[in-house]
XYZ file of C-alpha atoms in Angstrom:
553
model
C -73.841 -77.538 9.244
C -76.960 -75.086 10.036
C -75.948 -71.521 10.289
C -77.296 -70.625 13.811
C -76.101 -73.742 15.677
C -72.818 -72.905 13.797
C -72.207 -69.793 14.941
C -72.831 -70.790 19.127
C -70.745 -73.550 18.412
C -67.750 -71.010 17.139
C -68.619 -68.941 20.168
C -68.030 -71.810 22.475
C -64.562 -72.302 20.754
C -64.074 -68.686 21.206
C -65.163 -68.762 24.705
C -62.806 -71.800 25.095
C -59.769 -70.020 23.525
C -60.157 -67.469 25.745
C -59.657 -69.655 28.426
C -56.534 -71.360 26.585
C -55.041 -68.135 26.417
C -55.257 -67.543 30.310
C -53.544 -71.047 30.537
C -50.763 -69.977 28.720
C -50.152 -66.852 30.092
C -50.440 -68.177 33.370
C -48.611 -71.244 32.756
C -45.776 -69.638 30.620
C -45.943 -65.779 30.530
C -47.315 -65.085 27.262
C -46.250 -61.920 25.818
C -43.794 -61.738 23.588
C -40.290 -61.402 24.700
C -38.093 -58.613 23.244
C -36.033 -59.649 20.180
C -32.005 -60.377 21.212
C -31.211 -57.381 18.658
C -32.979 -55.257 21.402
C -32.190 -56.690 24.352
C -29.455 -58.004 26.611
C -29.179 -61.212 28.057
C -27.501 -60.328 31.064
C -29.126 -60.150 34.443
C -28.801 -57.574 37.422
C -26.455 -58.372 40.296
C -25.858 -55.361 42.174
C -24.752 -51.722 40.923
C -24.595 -52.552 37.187
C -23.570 -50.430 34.513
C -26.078 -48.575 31.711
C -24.324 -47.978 28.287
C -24.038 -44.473 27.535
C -25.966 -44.073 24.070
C -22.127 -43.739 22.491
C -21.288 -46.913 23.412
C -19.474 -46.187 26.339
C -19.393 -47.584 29.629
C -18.440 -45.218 32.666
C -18.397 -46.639 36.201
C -19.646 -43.427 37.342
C -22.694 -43.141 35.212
C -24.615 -46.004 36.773
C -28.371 -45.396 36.992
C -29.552 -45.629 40.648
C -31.438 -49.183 41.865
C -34.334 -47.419 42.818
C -36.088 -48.564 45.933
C -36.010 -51.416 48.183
C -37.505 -52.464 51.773
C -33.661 -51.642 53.173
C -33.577 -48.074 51.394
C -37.079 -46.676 52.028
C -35.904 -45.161 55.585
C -33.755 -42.928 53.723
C -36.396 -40.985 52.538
C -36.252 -36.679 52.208
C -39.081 -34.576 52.943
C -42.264 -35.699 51.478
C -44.372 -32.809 49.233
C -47.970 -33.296 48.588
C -49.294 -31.989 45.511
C -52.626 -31.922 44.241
C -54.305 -30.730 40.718
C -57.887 -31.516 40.206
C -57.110 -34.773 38.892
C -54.402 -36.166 40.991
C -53.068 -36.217 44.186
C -49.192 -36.748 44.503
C -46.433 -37.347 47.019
C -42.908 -36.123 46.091
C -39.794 -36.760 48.003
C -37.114 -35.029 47.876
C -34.391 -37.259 47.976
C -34.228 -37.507 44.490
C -37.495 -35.953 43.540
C -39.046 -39.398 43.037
C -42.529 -39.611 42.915
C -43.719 -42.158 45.117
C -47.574 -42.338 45.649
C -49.889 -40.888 42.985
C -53.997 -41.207 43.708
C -56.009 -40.376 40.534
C -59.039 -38.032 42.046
C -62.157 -39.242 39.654
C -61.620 -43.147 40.089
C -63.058 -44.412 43.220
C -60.607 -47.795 44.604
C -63.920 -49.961 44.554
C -67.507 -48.897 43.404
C -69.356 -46.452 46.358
C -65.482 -46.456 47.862
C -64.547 -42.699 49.270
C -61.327 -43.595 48.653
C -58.976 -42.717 45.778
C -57.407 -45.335 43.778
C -54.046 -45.309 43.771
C -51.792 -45.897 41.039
C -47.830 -45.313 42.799
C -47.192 -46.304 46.344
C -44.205 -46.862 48.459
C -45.345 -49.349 51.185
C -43.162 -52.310 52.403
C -43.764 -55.116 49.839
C -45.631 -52.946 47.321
C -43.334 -50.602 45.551
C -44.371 -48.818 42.701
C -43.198 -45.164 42.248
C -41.542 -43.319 39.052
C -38.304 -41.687 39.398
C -35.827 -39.375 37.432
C -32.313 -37.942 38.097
C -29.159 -36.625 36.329
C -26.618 -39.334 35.807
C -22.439 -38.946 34.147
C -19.706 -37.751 35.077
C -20.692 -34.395 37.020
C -24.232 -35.885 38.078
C -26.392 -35.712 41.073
C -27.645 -38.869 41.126
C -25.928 -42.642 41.194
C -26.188 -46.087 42.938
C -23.900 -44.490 45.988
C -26.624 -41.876 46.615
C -29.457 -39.306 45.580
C -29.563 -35.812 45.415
C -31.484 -33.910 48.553
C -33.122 -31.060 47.032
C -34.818 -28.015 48.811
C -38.034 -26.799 48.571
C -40.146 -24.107 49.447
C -43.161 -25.502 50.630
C -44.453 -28.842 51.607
C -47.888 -28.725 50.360
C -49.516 -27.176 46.769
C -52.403 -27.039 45.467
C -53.516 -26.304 42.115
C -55.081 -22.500 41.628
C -56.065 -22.056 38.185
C -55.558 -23.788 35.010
C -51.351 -24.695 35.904
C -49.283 -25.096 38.774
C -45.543 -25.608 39.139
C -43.739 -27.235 41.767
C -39.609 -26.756 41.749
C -37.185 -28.710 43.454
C -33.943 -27.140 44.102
C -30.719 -28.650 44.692
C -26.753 -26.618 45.026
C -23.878 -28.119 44.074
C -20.808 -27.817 45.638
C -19.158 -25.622 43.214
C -22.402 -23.222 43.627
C -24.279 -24.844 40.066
C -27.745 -25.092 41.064
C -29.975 -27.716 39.720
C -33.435 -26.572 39.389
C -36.067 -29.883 39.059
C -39.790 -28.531 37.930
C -43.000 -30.155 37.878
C -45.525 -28.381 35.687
C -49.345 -29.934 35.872
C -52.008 -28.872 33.798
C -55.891 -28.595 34.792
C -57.771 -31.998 33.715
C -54.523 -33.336 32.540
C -52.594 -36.507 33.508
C -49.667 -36.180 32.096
C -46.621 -34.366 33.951
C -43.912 -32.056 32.761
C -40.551 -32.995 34.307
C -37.745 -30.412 33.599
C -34.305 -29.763 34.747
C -32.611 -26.568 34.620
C -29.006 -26.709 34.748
C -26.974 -23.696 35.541
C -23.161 -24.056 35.727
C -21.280 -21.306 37.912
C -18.595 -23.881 37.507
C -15.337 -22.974 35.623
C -15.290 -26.239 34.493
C -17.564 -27.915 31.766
C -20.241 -30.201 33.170
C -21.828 -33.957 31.547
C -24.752 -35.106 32.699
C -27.152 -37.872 31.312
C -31.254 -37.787 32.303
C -33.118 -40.830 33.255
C -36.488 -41.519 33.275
C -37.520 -44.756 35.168
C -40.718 -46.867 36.451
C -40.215 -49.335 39.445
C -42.627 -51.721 40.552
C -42.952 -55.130 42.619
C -43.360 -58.240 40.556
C -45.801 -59.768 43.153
C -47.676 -56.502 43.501
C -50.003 -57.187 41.224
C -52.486 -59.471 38.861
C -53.546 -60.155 35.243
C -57.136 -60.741 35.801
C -58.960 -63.509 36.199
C -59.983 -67.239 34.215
C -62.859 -65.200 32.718
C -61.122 -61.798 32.104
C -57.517 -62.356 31.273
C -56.089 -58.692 31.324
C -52.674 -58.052 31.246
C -50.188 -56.700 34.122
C -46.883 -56.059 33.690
C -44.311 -53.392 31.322
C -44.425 -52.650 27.856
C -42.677 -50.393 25.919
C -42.628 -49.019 22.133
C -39.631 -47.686 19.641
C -39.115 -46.900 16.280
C -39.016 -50.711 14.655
C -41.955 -51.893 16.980
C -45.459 -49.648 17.842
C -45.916 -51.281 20.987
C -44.595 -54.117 22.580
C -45.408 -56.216 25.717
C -42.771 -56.992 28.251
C -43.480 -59.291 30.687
C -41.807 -59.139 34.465
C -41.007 -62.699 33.750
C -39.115 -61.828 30.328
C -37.506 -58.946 31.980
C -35.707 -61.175 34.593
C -34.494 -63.255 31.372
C -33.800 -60.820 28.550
C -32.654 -56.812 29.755
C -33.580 -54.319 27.251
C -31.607 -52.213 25.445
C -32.270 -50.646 22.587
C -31.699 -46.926 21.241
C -34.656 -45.185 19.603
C -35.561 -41.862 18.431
C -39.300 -42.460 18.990
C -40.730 -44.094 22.005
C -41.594 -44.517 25.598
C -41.593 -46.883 28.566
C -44.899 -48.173 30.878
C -46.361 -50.112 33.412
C -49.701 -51.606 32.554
C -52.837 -52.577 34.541
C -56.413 -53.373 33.418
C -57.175 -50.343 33.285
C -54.226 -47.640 34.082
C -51.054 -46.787 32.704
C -47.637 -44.987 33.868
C -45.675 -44.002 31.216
C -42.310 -42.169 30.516
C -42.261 -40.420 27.709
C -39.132 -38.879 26.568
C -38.576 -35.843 24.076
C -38.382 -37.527 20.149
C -35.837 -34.936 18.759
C -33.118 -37.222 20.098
C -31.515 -40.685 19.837
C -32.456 -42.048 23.279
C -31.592 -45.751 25.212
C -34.414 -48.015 26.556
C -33.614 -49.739 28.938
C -34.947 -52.621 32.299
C -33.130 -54.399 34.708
C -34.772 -56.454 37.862
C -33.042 -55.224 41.157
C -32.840 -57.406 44.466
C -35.328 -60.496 42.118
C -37.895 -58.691 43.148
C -37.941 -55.076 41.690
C -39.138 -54.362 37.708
C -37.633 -51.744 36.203
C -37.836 -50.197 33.156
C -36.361 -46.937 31.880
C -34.917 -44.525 29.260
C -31.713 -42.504 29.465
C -30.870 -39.540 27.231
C -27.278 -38.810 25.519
C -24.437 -37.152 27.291
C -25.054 -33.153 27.486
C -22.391 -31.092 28.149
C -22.981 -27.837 29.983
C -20.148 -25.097 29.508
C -18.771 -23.070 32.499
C -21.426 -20.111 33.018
C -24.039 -21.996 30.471
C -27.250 -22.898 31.357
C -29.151 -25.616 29.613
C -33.056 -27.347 30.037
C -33.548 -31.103 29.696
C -37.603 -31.753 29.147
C -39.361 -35.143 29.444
C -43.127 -35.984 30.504
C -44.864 -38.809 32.843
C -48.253 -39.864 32.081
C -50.112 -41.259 35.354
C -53.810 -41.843 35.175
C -56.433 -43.617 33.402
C -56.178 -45.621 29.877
C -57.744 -42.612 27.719
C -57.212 -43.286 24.222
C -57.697 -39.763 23.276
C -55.141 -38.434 25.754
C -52.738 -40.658 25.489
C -52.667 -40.428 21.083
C -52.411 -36.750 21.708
C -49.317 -36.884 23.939
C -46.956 -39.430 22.203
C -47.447 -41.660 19.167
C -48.862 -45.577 19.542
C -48.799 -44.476 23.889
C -53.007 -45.504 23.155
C -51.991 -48.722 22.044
C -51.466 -49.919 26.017
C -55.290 -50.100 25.920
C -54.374 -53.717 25.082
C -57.449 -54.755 22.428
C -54.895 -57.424 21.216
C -53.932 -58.343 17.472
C -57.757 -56.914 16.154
C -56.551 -53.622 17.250
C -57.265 -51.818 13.927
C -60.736 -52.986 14.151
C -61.910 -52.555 17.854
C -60.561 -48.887 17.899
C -63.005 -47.770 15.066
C -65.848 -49.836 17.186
C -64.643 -48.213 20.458
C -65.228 -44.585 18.301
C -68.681 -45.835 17.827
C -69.452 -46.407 21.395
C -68.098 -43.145 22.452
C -69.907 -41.228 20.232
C -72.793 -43.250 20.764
C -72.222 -42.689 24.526
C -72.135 -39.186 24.097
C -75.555 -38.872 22.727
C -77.337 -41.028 25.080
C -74.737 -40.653 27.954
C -75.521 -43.994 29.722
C -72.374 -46.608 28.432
C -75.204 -48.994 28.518
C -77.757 -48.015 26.009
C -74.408 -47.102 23.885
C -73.437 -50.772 24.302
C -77.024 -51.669 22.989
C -76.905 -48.953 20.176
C -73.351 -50.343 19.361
C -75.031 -54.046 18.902
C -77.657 -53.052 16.853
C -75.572 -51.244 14.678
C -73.097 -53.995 14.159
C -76.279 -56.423 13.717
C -77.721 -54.138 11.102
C -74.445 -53.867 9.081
C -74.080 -57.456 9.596
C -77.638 -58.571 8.465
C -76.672 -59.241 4.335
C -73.907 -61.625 5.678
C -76.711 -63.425 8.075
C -79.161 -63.458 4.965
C -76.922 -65.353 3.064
C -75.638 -68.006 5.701
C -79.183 -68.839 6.190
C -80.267 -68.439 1.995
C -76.775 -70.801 1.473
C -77.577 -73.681 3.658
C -81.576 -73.381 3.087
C -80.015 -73.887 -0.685
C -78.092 -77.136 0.525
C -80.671 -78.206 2.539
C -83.082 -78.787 -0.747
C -80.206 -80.222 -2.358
C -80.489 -83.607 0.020
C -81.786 -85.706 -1.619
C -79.833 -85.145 -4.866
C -76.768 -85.868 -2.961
C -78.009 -88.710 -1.581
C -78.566 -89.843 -4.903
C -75.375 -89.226 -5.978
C -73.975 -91.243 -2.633
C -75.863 -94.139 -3.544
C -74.798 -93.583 -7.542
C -71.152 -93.919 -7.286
C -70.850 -95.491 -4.081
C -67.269 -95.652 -2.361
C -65.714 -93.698 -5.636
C -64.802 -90.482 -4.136
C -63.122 -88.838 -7.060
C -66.536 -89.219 -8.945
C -68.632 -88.178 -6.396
C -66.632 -85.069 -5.625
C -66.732 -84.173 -8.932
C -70.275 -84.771 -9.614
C -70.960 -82.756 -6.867
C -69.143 -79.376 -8.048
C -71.400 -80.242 -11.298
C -74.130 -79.736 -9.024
C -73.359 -77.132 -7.213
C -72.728 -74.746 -10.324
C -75.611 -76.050 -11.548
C -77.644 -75.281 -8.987
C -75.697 -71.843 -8.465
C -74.907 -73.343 -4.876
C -71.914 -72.140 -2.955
C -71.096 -74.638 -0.403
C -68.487 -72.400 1.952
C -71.653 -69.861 1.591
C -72.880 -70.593 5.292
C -69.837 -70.382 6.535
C -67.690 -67.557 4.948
C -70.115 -65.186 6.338
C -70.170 -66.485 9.927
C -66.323 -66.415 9.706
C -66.341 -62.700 9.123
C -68.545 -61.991 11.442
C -66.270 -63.829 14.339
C -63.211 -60.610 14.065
C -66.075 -58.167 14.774
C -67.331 -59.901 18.203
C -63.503 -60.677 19.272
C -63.244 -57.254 18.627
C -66.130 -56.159 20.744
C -65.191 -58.171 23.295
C -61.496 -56.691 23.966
C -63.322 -52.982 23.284
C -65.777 -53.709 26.456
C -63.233 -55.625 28.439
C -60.498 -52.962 28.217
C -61.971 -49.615 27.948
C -61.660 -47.590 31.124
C -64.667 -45.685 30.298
C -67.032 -48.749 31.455
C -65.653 -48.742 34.784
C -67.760 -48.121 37.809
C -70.434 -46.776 34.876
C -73.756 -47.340 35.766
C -76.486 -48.773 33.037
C -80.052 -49.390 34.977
C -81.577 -50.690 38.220
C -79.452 -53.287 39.693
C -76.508 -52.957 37.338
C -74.473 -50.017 38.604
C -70.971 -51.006 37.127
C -70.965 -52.637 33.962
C -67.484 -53.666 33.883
C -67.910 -56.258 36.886
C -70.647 -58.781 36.923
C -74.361 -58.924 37.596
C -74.920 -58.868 41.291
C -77.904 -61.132 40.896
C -77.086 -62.994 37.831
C -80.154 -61.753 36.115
C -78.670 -60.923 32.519
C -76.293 -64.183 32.322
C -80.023 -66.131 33.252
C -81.496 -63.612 30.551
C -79.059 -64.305 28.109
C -79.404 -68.169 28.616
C -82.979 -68.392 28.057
C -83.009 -66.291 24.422
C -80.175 -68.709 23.638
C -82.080 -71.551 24.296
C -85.272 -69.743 22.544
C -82.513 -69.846 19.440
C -81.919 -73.143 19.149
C -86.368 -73.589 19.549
C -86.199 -71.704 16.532
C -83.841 -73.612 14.689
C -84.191 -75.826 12.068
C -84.263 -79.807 12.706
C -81.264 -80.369 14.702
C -78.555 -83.016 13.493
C -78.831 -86.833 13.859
C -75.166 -86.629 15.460
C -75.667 -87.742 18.748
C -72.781 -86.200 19.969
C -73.256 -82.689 18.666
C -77.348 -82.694 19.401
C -76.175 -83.113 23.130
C -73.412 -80.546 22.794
C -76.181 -78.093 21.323
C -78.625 -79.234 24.137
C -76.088 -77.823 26.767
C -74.866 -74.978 24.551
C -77.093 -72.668 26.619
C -76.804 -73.848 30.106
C -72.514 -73.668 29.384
C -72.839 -70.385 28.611
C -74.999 -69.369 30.881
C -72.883 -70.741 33.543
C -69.607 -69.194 31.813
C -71.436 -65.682 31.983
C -72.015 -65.432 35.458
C -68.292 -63.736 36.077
C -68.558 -61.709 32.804
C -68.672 -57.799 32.966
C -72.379 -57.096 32.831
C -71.369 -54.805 29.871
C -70.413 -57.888 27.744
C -73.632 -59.885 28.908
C -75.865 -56.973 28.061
C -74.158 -57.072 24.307
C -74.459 -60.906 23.730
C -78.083 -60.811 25.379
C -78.883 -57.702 22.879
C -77.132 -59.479 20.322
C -79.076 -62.491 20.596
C -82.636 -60.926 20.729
C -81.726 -59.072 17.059
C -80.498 -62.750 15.630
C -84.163 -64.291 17.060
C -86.038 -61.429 15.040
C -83.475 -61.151 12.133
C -84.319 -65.289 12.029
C -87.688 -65.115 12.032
C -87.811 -62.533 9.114
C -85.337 -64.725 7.186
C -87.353 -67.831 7.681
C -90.796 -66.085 7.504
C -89.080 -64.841 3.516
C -87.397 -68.046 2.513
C -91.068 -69.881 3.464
C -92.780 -67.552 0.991
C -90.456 -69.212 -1.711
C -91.674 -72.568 -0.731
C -88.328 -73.710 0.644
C -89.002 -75.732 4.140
C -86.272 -74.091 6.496
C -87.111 -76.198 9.690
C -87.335 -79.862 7.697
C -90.688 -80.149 9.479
C-alpha cells in the first residue's frame, strides 16, 4: 500500500462514515439516551407531577405545561427589551420570554433581518420560561402569575439595564421578577425577590425551563450532519446529548449540584443555568406529543412571615461562543458539538482564533491553520513515504522468499520478520503515521463545521460566507484537479484492477462530494493538498538522491 493513495483512500472512508453517521441519526436518533439511573421511564399525559428534590410528591407543586396552540391567546402584556446584542419580547403572564432576536447575526447572508432564536408562532414554539412553584407559589398547571410593569418598552442606556416584573399576592407579599442584561453579553440574570408581609411562613420552589417544537427544526443536511435537539450536563456526565426522540421515551430526572439544561442548533444555544451552591433536579417531559421540554427545579425555600429572600439563576441566549459560554458555567462550551475528538479540536479551534486575530480574515486563518498542521505533520509524512520507499526495494527479496517456501506460511512469515530486522524495515511504518494523522483532520473538520465564528464570514472575491458552499463551485473544481495532480505524482499505481479504478475516480468522487461542503472546509483540503504536492516532491526529489526509484519507472 503506497502512502499517498493510502491516505485519499482513508479520506473516502472518512467521507463515507460521515455519511453513515447521518444514516443513523436519521434512521434511529443517534445520541445517546440518558442512563435509567437518571431518568424516568414514564411519559407525560396531562398535568403530571415533578418530585420535589426531597423526594416528595405534592399535587400542588406541579410545574406548568408551558405553551400550546390552545393556550397562546392567553397571553399578558408583551415588553420589548433591547440591549445591544439582543432584542427580546417578555410577557407578562408569567414573565416568559417568548421571542429573542440576536442583533449581530443576520437570518440569511445580506438579510436585514435578525435571526431569531425564541418565537411563539402557531406551530413553532420555542420560548424559555421560569416561575415559583410549592405550596404558596405563583405559578402551576391551573394558571400563571400576571405581573405588572412599568413600562412596555426598554432600551439599554449604558453598560446594564434592569427590567422588573412585579406581581401582589393576595395577602399583600409582593413578588418582584428582575431581568438584569449586561452590555455585549448574552447571558441573562433572572432573579426573584420574595417579600412575605404574610403572618404565615411561605414555600416556594424555582423553575427554570426551555420549550420547543419537535418539528420546528433540523439537524443539517447528508453533507453536514449537525445536531438539533436538547442536551444537558451534571455532575457524573460533562455534557450529554438528549435527543427529542429519547425524551418522548426516557424523562429525565436526575439531582445535581453542578449543571445546566439547553436547546441546541448548528450554531446557537439556549441554556438554563442554575446557581451550583445547591442540590438541584433536572428534569424533561414532552407535553401534548408535540412540545420538548427540558428543565431544572430548585429545593423547597421557606420564607418566614416578614422575611425577605432572593432566588438567582441565569439564561444564556445567543451564539455558540466558546469563550463566553466556559466563563459562565463549567463544560456549557461543550454544546459546540466537535464530537468524541473534543480535546483535540478545541486546542486547533485556539489556533484559528488567534490566527484569525492577526490576519482578521477566517480565511487566510483557515490557510495559516493548514500549513501549520502540515508543517507539524511533515516528520510523520517523511516517514510514510521513507517506510514504503524501504518496502518497495525490498520486492524482489520477497518475491524470492514467495517462490522459496511456497504455500508454507509459517516459514514465510517468519522469514520475513528476519528480513525486516535485517533490513531495519518497519512494515506498519507507512501506515502508523497516516493513522495519526486521520484524528487531526476529523478534528479540523468538526472545528470548521461547528464554529459560529465562520458564519456569514467572508474570505475573498466570490466566497463571502465560508460556512455555506461555493456559489460557483470553483474551489470543489480546484480541489479536484490538485487531487488528481496527486495521484500524477504518485508512484506506479497497483496492478489491482479494482483499486486502480477506485483511485482513477478518487478525484472526480470527491470533487462531486465537495460541491455542498462549507467553502471553509474546501479551502482547507484544497490548501492541504497543494502542501502534500510540494512536501512530495521534496520527499521524492531526497529519496532519488539516495538512488532509491520512488515511482518504479
Amino acid at each position: 500500500m503506497n502512502s499517498p493513495r493510502s491516505i485519499l483512500f482513508i479520506a473516502f472512508l472518512v467521507v463515507s462514515f460521515f455519511l453513515f453517521q447521518t444514516w443513523m441519526v436519521d434512521t434511529a436518533p443517534g445520541t445517546q439516551a440518558p442512563s435509567k439511573s437518571t431518568t424516568s421511564s414514564t411519559t407525560d399525559s396531562g398535568n403530571s407531577t415533578v418530585p420535589d428534590p426531597q423526594g416528595a410528591v405534592a399535587s400542588d407543586a406541579s410545574v406548568p405545561e408551558g405553551d400550546t396552540p390552545a393556550t397562546q391567546a392567553r397571553t399578558g402584556q408583551l415588553v420589548e427589551v433591547k440591549t445591544d446584542v439582543l432584542d427580546l419580547v417578555i410577557d407578562t403572564k408569567g414573565g416568559d420570554i417568548v421571542s429573542a432576536k440576536l442583533l449581530q447575526f443576520a437570518e440569511s447572508l445580506d438579510s436585514e433581518e435578525r435571526f431569531q432564536l425564541l418565537q411563539r408562532q402557531p406551530g413553532n414554539i420555542y420560548i424559555a420560561q421560569s416561575g415559583l412553584i410549592g405550596p404558596n407559589g405563583i405559578d402551576s398547571s391551573g394558571g400563571r402569575a400576571q405581573f405588572s410593569v412599568a413600562k412596555t418598552e426598554y432600551n439599554m442606556d449604558g453598560g446594564r439595564l434592569e427590567v422588573p416584573l412585579v406581581f401582589t399576592k393576595d395577602d399583600g407579599s409582593t413578588i418582584k421578577k428582575i431581568f438584569t442584561f449586561e452590555q455585549g453579553k448574552y447571558h441573562v440574570d433572572v432573579r426573584y425577590e420574595i417579600e412575605n408581609a404574610s403572618q404565615q411562613a411561605q414555600q416556594m420552589q424555582f423553575y427554570g425551563q426551555l420549550q420547543q417544537t419537535m418539528a420546528a427544526g433540523e439537524g443539517g443536511s447528508m453533507i453536514m450532519p449537525t445536531y438539533f435537539g436538547a442536551a444537558y450536563s451534571h455532575d457524573d456526565d460533562k455534557f450529554e446529548k438528549y435527543d427529542f426522540e429519547d425524551m418522548r421515551d426516557q424523562r429525565l430526572n436526575v439531582s445535581t449540584q453542578t449543571g445546566w439544561v439547553s436547546m441546541l442548533e448548528h450554531y446557537f444555544v439556549s441554556a438554563w443555568i442554575p446557581t451550583q451552591q445547591q442540590e438541584n433536579r433536572l428534569f424533561s417531559r414532552v407535553a401534548d406529543n408535540s412540545q420538548a421540554i427540558i428543565g431544572v427545579i430548585y429545593p423547597m425555600i421557606q420564607v418566614n412571615a416578614g422575611e425577605t429572600k432572593t432566588i438567582n439563576s441565569t439564561l444564556y441566549l445567543g451564539p455558540k461562543d466558546q469563550d463566553a459560554m466556559a466563563a459562565l458555567a463549567e463544560n456549557l462550551d461543550l454544546t459546540v458539538d466537535y464530537g468524541f475528538l473534543w480535546w483535540l479540536a478545541q486546542p486547533i479551534f485556539k489556533l484559528l482564533q488567534f490566527l484569525q486575530s492577526m490576519v482578521v480574515n477566517w480565511g487566510l486563518a483557515i490557510i495559516l491553520t493548514t500549513v501549520i498542521v502540515k508543517a507539524v505533520l511533515f516528520p510523520l509524512t517523511k516517514a510514510q513515504y521513507v517506510s514504503m520507499a524501504k518496502m518497495r526495494m525490498l520486492q524482489p527479496k520477497m518475491t524470492a522468499l514467495r517462490e522459496r517456501y511456497g504455500s508454507d506460511r509459517q516459514k514465510m512469515s517468519q522469514a520475513m520478520m528476519k528480513l525486516y530486522k535485517e533490513e531495519k524495515v518497519n512494515p506498519l511504518g507507512g501506515c502508523l503515521p497516516m493513522l495519526l494523522q486521520l484524528p487531526i483532520f476529523l478534528a479540523l473538520y468538526w472545528v470548521l463545521l461547528e464554529s459560529v465564528e465562520l458564519r456569514h464570514s467572508e474570505f475573498v472575491f466570490w466566497i463571502q460566507d465560508l460556512s455555506t458552499k461555493d456559489p460557483y463551485y470553483i474551489l470543489p473544481i480546484l480541489m479536484g484537479a490538485s487531487m488528481f495532480l496527486m495521484q500524477k505524482l504518485q508512484p506506479t499505481p497497483t496492478a489491482d484492477p479494482m483499486q486502480q479504478k477506485l483511485f482513477q475516480y478518487m478525484p472526480v468522487i470527491f470533487t462531486v462530494f465537495f460541491l455542498w461542503f462549507p467553502s471553509g472546509l474546501v479551502l482547507y483540503w484544497l490548501v492541504s493538498n497543494l502542501i502534500t504536492i510540494a512536501q512530495m516532491l521534496i520527499i521524492y526529489k531526497g529519496l532519488e538522491k539516495k538512488g532509491i526509484n520512488v515511482r518504479g519507472k
